[in-house]
Short mmCIF file of N, CA and C in Angstrom, two decimals:
data_model
loop_
_atom_site.label_atom_id
_atom_site.label_comp_id
_atom_site.label_asym_id
_atom_site.label_seq_id
_atom_site.Cartn_x
_atom_site.Cartn_y
_atom_site.Cartn_z
N MET A 11 36.90 -3.34 2.47
CA MET A 11 37.64 -2.95 1.30
C MET A 11 36.71 -2.21 0.34
N THR A 12 37.14 -1.06 -0.16
CA THR A 12 36.32 -0.29 -1.09
C THR A 12 36.62 -0.70 -2.51
N GLN A 13 35.57 -0.72 -3.32
CA GLN A 13 35.74 -1.09 -4.72
C GLN A 13 36.09 0.16 -5.51
N GLN A 14 37.16 0.08 -6.28
CA GLN A 14 37.61 1.21 -7.06
C GLN A 14 36.84 1.28 -8.37
N ALA A 15 36.47 2.49 -8.77
CA ALA A 15 35.74 2.68 -10.03
C ALA A 15 36.64 2.32 -11.20
N PRO A 16 36.08 1.68 -12.22
CA PRO A 16 36.87 1.36 -13.41
C PRO A 16 37.42 2.64 -14.05
N GLN A 17 38.61 2.56 -14.60
CA GLN A 17 39.23 3.71 -15.26
C GLN A 17 38.63 3.87 -16.66
N ILE A 18 38.26 5.09 -16.98
CA ILE A 18 37.80 5.37 -18.34
C ILE A 18 38.62 6.54 -18.88
N ASP A 19 38.83 6.53 -20.18
CA ASP A 19 39.62 7.58 -20.80
C ASP A 19 38.71 8.47 -21.67
N ALA A 20 39.33 9.37 -22.40
CA ALA A 20 38.58 10.34 -23.21
C ALA A 20 37.74 9.65 -24.27
N ILE A 21 38.25 8.58 -24.87
CA ILE A 21 37.47 7.86 -25.90
C ILE A 21 36.26 7.19 -25.26
N ASP A 22 36.45 6.56 -24.09
CA ASP A 22 35.31 5.97 -23.38
C ASP A 22 34.25 7.03 -23.09
N ARG A 23 34.71 8.21 -22.66
CA ARG A 23 33.76 9.29 -22.36
C ARG A 23 33.01 9.72 -23.62
N ARG A 24 33.71 9.76 -24.76
CA ARG A 24 33.02 10.10 -26.02
C ARG A 24 31.99 9.03 -26.37
N ILE A 25 32.35 7.76 -26.19
CA ILE A 25 31.40 6.67 -26.45
C ILE A 25 30.17 6.83 -25.56
N LEU A 26 30.40 7.05 -24.28
CA LEU A 26 29.28 7.17 -23.33
C LEU A 26 28.41 8.39 -23.65
N THR A 27 29.04 9.48 -24.04
CA THR A 27 28.28 10.69 -24.39
C THR A 27 27.42 10.43 -25.62
N CYS A 28 27.99 9.81 -26.64
CA CYS A 28 27.21 9.51 -27.85
C CYS A 28 26.03 8.60 -27.54
N LEU A 29 26.25 7.60 -26.71
CA LEU A 29 25.17 6.66 -26.39
C LEU A 29 24.10 7.29 -25.51
N GLN A 30 24.49 8.24 -24.66
CA GLN A 30 23.48 8.95 -23.87
C GLN A 30 22.56 9.77 -24.77
N ILE A 31 23.12 10.32 -25.82
CA ILE A 31 22.34 11.16 -26.73
C ILE A 31 21.49 10.29 -27.65
N ASN A 32 22.07 9.18 -28.13
CA ASN A 32 21.35 8.30 -29.06
C ASN A 32 21.79 6.86 -28.83
N GLY A 33 21.06 6.15 -28.00
CA GLY A 33 21.40 4.77 -27.67
C GLY A 33 21.14 3.79 -28.79
N SER A 34 20.55 4.25 -29.89
CA SER A 34 20.25 3.33 -30.99
C SER A 34 21.29 3.37 -32.10
N LEU A 35 22.41 4.05 -31.86
CA LEU A 35 23.47 4.08 -32.87
C LEU A 35 23.98 2.67 -33.15
N SER A 36 24.24 2.39 -34.41
CA SER A 36 24.87 1.11 -34.75
C SER A 36 26.33 1.19 -34.31
N GLN A 37 26.98 0.04 -34.22
CA GLN A 37 28.41 0.05 -33.87
C GLN A 37 29.22 0.80 -34.91
N ARG A 38 28.84 0.69 -36.16
CA ARG A 38 29.55 1.41 -37.23
C ARG A 38 29.41 2.91 -37.02
N GLU A 39 28.18 3.38 -36.78
CA GLU A 39 27.95 4.81 -36.58
C GLU A 39 28.69 5.33 -35.34
N LEU A 40 28.63 4.54 -34.27
CA LEU A 40 29.31 4.93 -33.04
C LEU A 40 30.82 5.01 -33.26
N ALA A 41 31.37 4.00 -33.92
CA ALA A 41 32.81 3.98 -34.18
C ALA A 41 33.23 5.20 -35.00
N GLU A 42 32.43 5.56 -36.00
CA GLU A 42 32.73 6.74 -36.81
C GLU A 42 32.71 8.01 -35.96
N GLN A 43 31.71 8.13 -35.09
CA GLN A 43 31.58 9.35 -34.30
C GLN A 43 32.72 9.52 -33.30
N VAL A 44 33.26 8.42 -32.79
CA VAL A 44 34.34 8.53 -31.79
C VAL A 44 35.72 8.32 -32.38
N GLY A 45 35.81 8.04 -33.69
CA GLY A 45 37.10 7.92 -34.36
C GLY A 45 37.82 6.62 -34.10
N LEU A 46 37.09 5.51 -34.05
CA LEU A 46 37.68 4.18 -33.86
C LEU A 46 37.26 3.25 -34.98
N SER A 47 37.98 2.14 -35.11
CA SER A 47 37.52 1.07 -35.99
C SER A 47 36.34 0.39 -35.29
N GLN A 48 35.53 -0.33 -36.07
CA GLN A 48 34.39 -1.03 -35.47
C GLN A 48 34.85 -2.03 -34.41
N ASN A 49 35.93 -2.77 -34.70
CA ASN A 49 36.42 -3.77 -33.75
C ASN A 49 36.88 -3.12 -32.44
N ALA A 50 37.64 -2.04 -32.55
CA ALA A 50 38.12 -1.36 -31.35
C ALA A 50 36.94 -0.79 -30.56
N CYS A 51 35.96 -0.25 -31.26
CA CYS A 51 34.77 0.29 -30.59
C CYS A 51 34.02 -0.83 -29.89
N TRP A 52 33.85 -1.98 -30.56
CA TRP A 52 33.15 -3.11 -29.97
C TRP A 52 33.84 -3.58 -28.69
N ARG A 53 35.19 -3.67 -28.72
CA ARG A 53 35.94 -4.10 -27.53
C ARG A 53 35.72 -3.13 -26.37
N ARG A 54 35.72 -1.83 -26.67
CA ARG A 54 35.48 -0.85 -25.61
C ARG A 54 34.05 -0.95 -25.07
N LEU A 55 33.09 -1.14 -25.96
CA LEU A 55 31.70 -1.31 -25.52
C LEU A 55 31.57 -2.53 -24.60
N GLN A 56 32.20 -3.63 -24.98
CA GLN A 56 32.16 -4.84 -24.15
C GLN A 56 32.76 -4.58 -22.77
N ARG A 57 33.90 -3.88 -22.74
CA ARG A 57 34.55 -3.58 -21.46
C ARG A 57 33.65 -2.68 -20.61
N LEU A 58 33.02 -1.68 -21.24
CA LEU A 58 32.14 -0.77 -20.49
C LEU A 58 30.91 -1.51 -19.96
N GLN A 59 30.41 -2.46 -20.73
CA GLN A 59 29.27 -3.26 -20.27
C GLN A 59 29.69 -4.24 -19.18
N ASP A 60 30.80 -4.93 -19.38
CA ASP A 60 31.28 -5.91 -18.41
C ASP A 60 31.61 -5.27 -17.07
N SER A 61 32.09 -4.03 -17.10
CA SER A 61 32.44 -3.34 -15.85
C SER A 61 31.22 -2.72 -15.17
N GLY A 62 30.06 -2.76 -15.84
CA GLY A 62 28.84 -2.21 -15.25
C GLY A 62 28.65 -0.72 -15.49
N ILE A 63 29.52 -0.11 -16.27
CA ILE A 63 29.35 1.32 -16.57
C ILE A 63 28.16 1.52 -17.51
N ILE A 64 28.05 0.69 -18.53
CA ILE A 64 26.85 0.69 -19.38
C ILE A 64 25.95 -0.42 -18.86
N THR A 65 24.74 -0.06 -18.48
CA THR A 65 23.85 -1.03 -17.85
C THR A 65 22.65 -1.39 -18.70
N GLY A 66 22.57 -0.91 -19.91
CA GLY A 66 21.46 -1.25 -20.77
C GLY A 66 21.15 -0.11 -21.71
N SER A 67 20.08 -0.25 -22.46
CA SER A 67 19.62 0.84 -23.32
C SER A 67 18.10 0.83 -23.30
N GLN A 68 17.54 2.02 -23.42
CA GLN A 68 16.10 2.16 -23.35
C GLN A 68 15.63 3.12 -24.42
N ALA A 69 14.38 2.95 -24.84
CA ALA A 69 13.76 3.91 -25.75
C ALA A 69 13.04 4.96 -24.91
N ALA A 70 13.14 6.20 -25.30
CA ALA A 70 12.42 7.28 -24.63
C ALA A 70 10.99 7.29 -25.15
N VAL A 71 10.02 7.30 -24.24
CA VAL A 71 8.61 7.30 -24.61
C VAL A 71 8.02 8.65 -24.21
N ASP A 72 7.29 9.26 -25.11
CA ASP A 72 6.58 10.50 -24.82
C ASP A 72 5.34 10.12 -24.01
N LEU A 73 5.44 10.22 -22.70
CA LEU A 73 4.38 9.74 -21.81
C LEU A 73 3.03 10.42 -22.02
N PRO A 74 2.96 11.74 -22.17
CA PRO A 74 1.66 12.34 -22.45
C PRO A 74 1.02 11.81 -23.73
N ALA A 75 1.84 11.45 -24.72
CA ALA A 75 1.31 10.93 -25.98
C ALA A 75 0.60 9.59 -25.79
N VAL A 76 0.95 8.86 -24.73
CA VAL A 76 0.28 7.58 -24.46
C VAL A 76 -0.71 7.70 -23.31
N GLY A 77 -1.03 8.94 -22.91
CA GLY A 77 -2.06 9.15 -21.90
C GLY A 77 -1.57 9.34 -20.48
N LEU A 78 -0.27 9.24 -20.25
CA LEU A 78 0.26 9.44 -18.89
C LEU A 78 0.69 10.91 -18.79
N ASP A 79 -0.30 11.75 -18.49
CA ASP A 79 -0.11 13.19 -18.61
C ASP A 79 0.15 13.92 -17.30
N LEU A 80 0.31 13.19 -16.21
CA LEU A 80 0.56 13.84 -14.92
C LEU A 80 1.80 13.23 -14.28
N THR A 81 2.76 14.09 -13.94
CA THR A 81 3.96 13.69 -13.22
C THR A 81 3.90 14.33 -11.84
N VAL A 82 4.09 13.50 -10.82
CA VAL A 82 4.04 13.97 -9.44
C VAL A 82 5.30 13.50 -8.72
N PHE A 83 5.94 14.43 -8.02
CA PHE A 83 7.06 14.10 -7.16
C PHE A 83 6.51 13.97 -5.75
N VAL A 84 6.55 12.77 -5.22
CA VAL A 84 5.95 12.48 -3.92
C VAL A 84 7.06 12.43 -2.87
N MET A 85 6.91 13.24 -1.84
CA MET A 85 7.86 13.29 -0.74
C MET A 85 7.22 12.59 0.45
N ILE A 86 8.00 11.73 1.11
CA ILE A 86 7.48 10.94 2.22
C ILE A 86 8.40 11.11 3.42
N ARG A 87 7.77 11.34 4.55
CA ARG A 87 8.48 11.36 5.84
C ARG A 87 7.84 10.27 6.70
N THR A 88 8.69 9.47 7.35
CA THR A 88 8.20 8.38 8.17
C THR A 88 8.85 8.40 9.55
N ARG A 89 8.20 7.76 10.50
CA ARG A 89 8.76 7.60 11.84
C ARG A 89 9.59 6.31 11.94
N HIS A 90 9.50 5.50 10.91
CA HIS A 90 10.09 4.16 10.93
C HIS A 90 11.40 4.17 10.13
N HIS A 91 12.48 3.74 10.77
CA HIS A 91 13.77 3.76 10.09
C HIS A 91 14.52 2.44 10.24
N SER A 92 13.80 1.38 10.58
CA SER A 92 14.47 0.08 10.71
C SER A 92 14.69 -0.52 9.32
N LYS A 93 15.66 -1.39 9.25
CA LYS A 93 15.96 -2.07 8.00
C LYS A 93 14.76 -2.89 7.54
N GLU A 94 14.09 -3.53 8.47
CA GLU A 94 12.93 -4.36 8.13
C GLU A 94 11.81 -3.52 7.51
N TRP A 95 11.51 -2.37 8.14
CA TRP A 95 10.46 -1.51 7.62
C TRP A 95 10.84 -1.01 6.23
N SER A 96 12.08 -0.59 6.06
CA SER A 96 12.54 -0.07 4.78
C SER A 96 12.42 -1.14 3.68
N GLU A 97 12.75 -2.37 4.00
CA GLU A 97 12.65 -3.45 3.01
C GLU A 97 11.19 -3.72 2.63
N GLU A 98 10.30 -3.69 3.62
CA GLU A 98 8.87 -3.88 3.33
C GLU A 98 8.33 -2.73 2.48
N PHE A 99 8.75 -1.52 2.80
CA PHE A 99 8.31 -0.37 2.02
C PHE A 99 8.83 -0.46 0.59
N ARG A 100 10.07 -0.86 0.43
CA ARG A 100 10.65 -1.03 -0.91
C ARG A 100 9.82 -2.03 -1.72
N LYS A 101 9.52 -3.17 -1.12
CA LYS A 101 8.72 -4.19 -1.82
C LYS A 101 7.35 -3.63 -2.22
N HIS A 102 6.75 -2.86 -1.32
CA HIS A 102 5.44 -2.26 -1.58
C HIS A 102 5.52 -1.30 -2.78
N VAL A 103 6.51 -0.41 -2.77
CA VAL A 103 6.64 0.58 -3.84
C VAL A 103 6.97 -0.10 -5.17
N GLU A 104 7.79 -1.13 -5.15
CA GLU A 104 8.15 -1.83 -6.39
C GLU A 104 6.93 -2.44 -7.07
N LYS A 105 5.86 -2.68 -6.34
CA LYS A 105 4.64 -3.25 -6.91
C LYS A 105 3.74 -2.18 -7.53
N LEU A 106 4.07 -0.90 -7.35
CA LEU A 106 3.24 0.18 -7.85
C LEU A 106 3.79 0.65 -9.20
N PRO A 107 3.14 0.28 -10.30
CA PRO A 107 3.70 0.58 -11.62
C PRO A 107 3.77 2.07 -11.94
N GLU A 108 3.05 2.90 -11.23
CA GLU A 108 3.09 4.34 -11.49
C GLU A 108 4.43 4.96 -11.08
N VAL A 109 5.17 4.28 -10.20
CA VAL A 109 6.44 4.82 -9.72
C VAL A 109 7.53 4.51 -10.75
N VAL A 110 8.15 5.57 -11.28
CA VAL A 110 9.22 5.38 -12.27
C VAL A 110 10.60 5.63 -11.67
N ASP A 111 10.68 6.38 -10.58
CA ASP A 111 11.93 6.60 -9.85
C ASP A 111 11.63 6.57 -8.37
N PHE A 112 12.56 6.02 -7.58
CA PHE A 112 12.34 5.85 -6.14
C PHE A 112 13.68 6.03 -5.44
N TYR A 113 13.74 6.99 -4.52
CA TYR A 113 14.98 7.30 -3.83
C TYR A 113 14.77 7.36 -2.33
N ARG A 114 15.75 6.88 -1.57
CA ARG A 114 15.85 7.17 -0.14
C ARG A 114 16.77 8.37 -0.06
N ILE A 115 16.34 9.41 0.63
CA ILE A 115 17.07 10.68 0.60
C ILE A 115 17.41 11.15 2.01
N GLY A 116 18.33 12.09 2.10
CA GLY A 116 18.70 12.71 3.36
C GLY A 116 18.04 14.07 3.49
N GLY A 117 18.05 14.61 4.70
CA GLY A 117 17.45 15.91 4.93
C GLY A 117 16.14 15.78 5.68
N ASP A 118 15.22 16.69 5.42
CA ASP A 118 13.95 16.71 6.14
C ASP A 118 12.99 15.60 5.70
N TRP A 119 13.22 15.02 4.56
CA TRP A 119 12.35 13.97 4.02
C TRP A 119 13.13 12.66 3.96
N ASP A 120 12.39 11.55 3.91
CA ASP A 120 13.02 10.23 3.89
C ASP A 120 13.03 9.57 2.52
N TYR A 121 11.98 9.79 1.73
CA TYR A 121 11.86 9.15 0.42
C TYR A 121 11.31 10.13 -0.60
N LEU A 122 11.75 9.92 -1.85
CA LEU A 122 11.25 10.68 -2.98
C LEU A 122 10.83 9.70 -4.06
N LEU A 123 9.61 9.85 -4.56
CA LEU A 123 9.11 9.01 -5.64
C LEU A 123 8.73 9.90 -6.80
N LYS A 124 9.06 9.48 -8.00
CA LYS A 124 8.55 10.14 -9.20
C LYS A 124 7.47 9.23 -9.75
N VAL A 125 6.28 9.80 -9.87
CA VAL A 125 5.09 9.04 -10.25
C VAL A 125 4.55 9.61 -11.56
N VAL A 126 4.23 8.76 -12.52
CA VAL A 126 3.55 9.19 -13.73
C VAL A 126 2.23 8.45 -13.82
N THR A 127 1.19 9.20 -14.13
CA THR A 127 -0.14 8.62 -14.12
C THR A 127 -1.06 9.37 -15.08
N ARG A 128 -2.25 8.85 -15.21
CA ARG A 128 -3.26 9.45 -16.08
C ARG A 128 -4.12 10.38 -15.23
N GLY A 129 -3.78 11.65 -15.21
CA GLY A 129 -4.60 12.66 -14.56
C GLY A 129 -4.70 12.52 -13.04
N MET A 130 -5.48 13.42 -12.47
CA MET A 130 -5.64 13.48 -11.01
C MET A 130 -6.33 12.24 -10.45
N ARG A 131 -7.29 11.69 -11.16
CA ARG A 131 -7.95 10.46 -10.69
C ARG A 131 -6.95 9.31 -10.61
N GLY A 132 -6.08 9.24 -11.59
CA GLY A 132 -5.05 8.21 -11.57
C GLY A 132 -4.11 8.40 -10.39
N TYR A 133 -3.78 9.66 -10.12
CA TYR A 133 -2.90 9.93 -8.97
C TYR A 133 -3.61 9.58 -7.66
N ASP A 134 -4.87 9.92 -7.54
CA ASP A 134 -5.60 9.59 -6.31
C ASP A 134 -5.66 8.08 -6.09
N ALA A 135 -5.89 7.32 -7.15
CA ALA A 135 -5.90 5.86 -7.03
C ALA A 135 -4.52 5.35 -6.60
N PHE A 136 -3.46 5.92 -7.18
CA PHE A 136 -2.11 5.56 -6.77
C PHE A 136 -1.89 5.89 -5.30
N TYR A 137 -2.28 7.08 -4.88
CA TYR A 137 -2.07 7.53 -3.50
C TYR A 137 -2.74 6.58 -2.51
N GLN A 138 -3.95 6.14 -2.83
CA GLN A 138 -4.65 5.21 -1.94
C GLN A 138 -3.88 3.89 -1.82
N LYS A 139 -3.33 3.41 -2.93
CA LYS A 139 -2.52 2.19 -2.87
C LYS A 139 -1.24 2.41 -2.08
N LEU A 140 -0.62 3.58 -2.26
CA LEU A 140 0.63 3.88 -1.58
C LEU A 140 0.48 3.85 -0.06
N ILE A 141 -0.58 4.47 0.45
CA ILE A 141 -0.71 4.62 1.91
C ILE A 141 -1.34 3.41 2.59
N THR A 142 -1.87 2.47 1.81
CA THR A 142 -2.50 1.29 2.39
C THR A 142 -1.47 0.47 3.17
N ASP A 143 -1.76 0.25 4.44
CA ASP A 143 -0.95 -0.58 5.34
C ASP A 143 0.41 0.03 5.69
N PHE A 144 0.58 1.33 5.46
CA PHE A 144 1.82 1.98 5.86
C PHE A 144 1.51 3.24 6.65
N ASP A 145 2.27 3.42 7.73
CA ASP A 145 2.11 4.58 8.60
C ASP A 145 3.20 5.59 8.28
N PHE A 146 2.80 6.70 7.67
CA PHE A 146 3.73 7.77 7.34
C PHE A 146 3.47 8.98 8.22
N SER A 147 4.51 9.74 8.50
CA SER A 147 4.33 11.02 9.20
C SER A 147 3.70 12.03 8.25
N THR A 148 4.26 12.13 7.04
CA THR A 148 3.78 13.10 6.06
C THR A 148 3.98 12.54 4.66
N VAL A 149 2.99 12.77 3.82
CA VAL A 149 3.10 12.47 2.39
C VAL A 149 2.60 13.70 1.65
N THR A 150 3.41 14.21 0.75
CA THR A 150 2.97 15.36 -0.04
C THR A 150 3.40 15.17 -1.48
N GLY A 151 2.63 15.75 -2.38
CA GLY A 151 2.94 15.64 -3.80
C GLY A 151 3.18 17.01 -4.41
N PHE A 152 4.19 17.06 -5.26
CA PHE A 152 4.48 18.26 -6.05
C PHE A 152 4.16 17.92 -7.49
N PHE A 153 3.24 18.65 -8.09
CA PHE A 153 2.75 18.35 -9.42
C PHE A 153 3.54 19.12 -10.47
N SER A 154 4.08 18.39 -11.42
CA SER A 154 4.88 19.01 -12.48
C SER A 154 3.95 19.65 -13.50
N MET A 155 4.22 20.90 -13.82
CA MET A 155 3.47 21.58 -14.87
C MET A 155 4.18 21.49 -16.21
N GLU A 156 5.53 21.37 -16.15
CA GLU A 156 6.31 21.30 -17.39
C GLU A 156 7.67 20.69 -17.08
N ALA A 157 8.10 19.77 -17.93
CA ALA A 157 9.45 19.21 -17.82
C ALA A 157 10.37 20.11 -18.64
N ILE A 158 11.25 20.82 -17.96
CA ILE A 158 12.14 21.75 -18.64
C ILE A 158 13.41 21.03 -19.09
N LEU A 159 14.03 20.27 -18.22
CA LEU A 159 15.14 19.38 -18.55
C LEU A 159 14.76 17.99 -18.06
N GLN A 160 14.83 17.03 -18.93
CA GLN A 160 14.44 15.68 -18.55
C GLN A 160 15.37 14.69 -19.23
N ASN A 161 15.89 13.75 -18.46
CA ASN A 161 16.81 12.73 -18.98
C ASN A 161 17.98 13.36 -19.73
N ARG A 162 18.49 14.43 -19.18
CA ARG A 162 19.62 15.15 -19.78
C ARG A 162 20.87 14.28 -19.71
N PRO A 163 21.60 14.16 -20.81
CA PRO A 163 22.85 13.40 -20.75
C PRO A 163 23.81 14.02 -19.73
N THR A 164 24.47 13.18 -18.97
CA THR A 164 25.45 13.64 -17.99
C THR A 164 26.71 14.09 -18.71
N ASP A 165 27.23 15.25 -18.33
CA ASP A 165 28.46 15.78 -18.92
C ASP A 165 29.63 15.01 -18.33
N LEU A 166 30.22 14.13 -19.11
CA LEU A 166 31.32 13.29 -18.65
C LEU A 166 32.68 13.94 -18.86
N THR A 167 32.72 15.11 -19.49
CA THR A 167 34.01 15.76 -19.72
C THR A 167 34.60 16.27 -18.41
N ARG A 168 33.80 16.38 -17.37
CA ARG A 168 34.31 16.88 -16.10
C ARG A 168 34.97 15.79 -15.25
N LEU A 169 35.02 14.57 -15.75
CA LEU A 169 35.66 13.48 -15.00
C LEU A 169 37.16 13.56 -15.06
#
């Protein structure tokens, strides 16, 4: 049985758009921006949270400002595709704090990691930890020179 996505309307989409842009809005400010009373806005927020559409809120951190000045997109190809190997690899990657995003992907590559670290030495130390005790076909890194669009709010008007 497939699980059906919760229904959201135009007001829900406005709430979600506002929160994507500024997750620190008070309920009063959010209600004003979407044209609802505070109580009605609160009920909608609760429903969106309870349904799993809103999963939390985070503060955006300027990573270079705190010394994490290198972003690397690491592509991994492996010969191993068993569930057991994948679970062990997942556990391994979850222990590496430099990894901020981790995807299993289709196509010519098997995994994509977004890594943030302090310079090339930091990346080399990460790389050594990554490959320890794992047999990969290929590991390559693409080094970001500039983030042009990052954490862009998703356009929900197309739903």
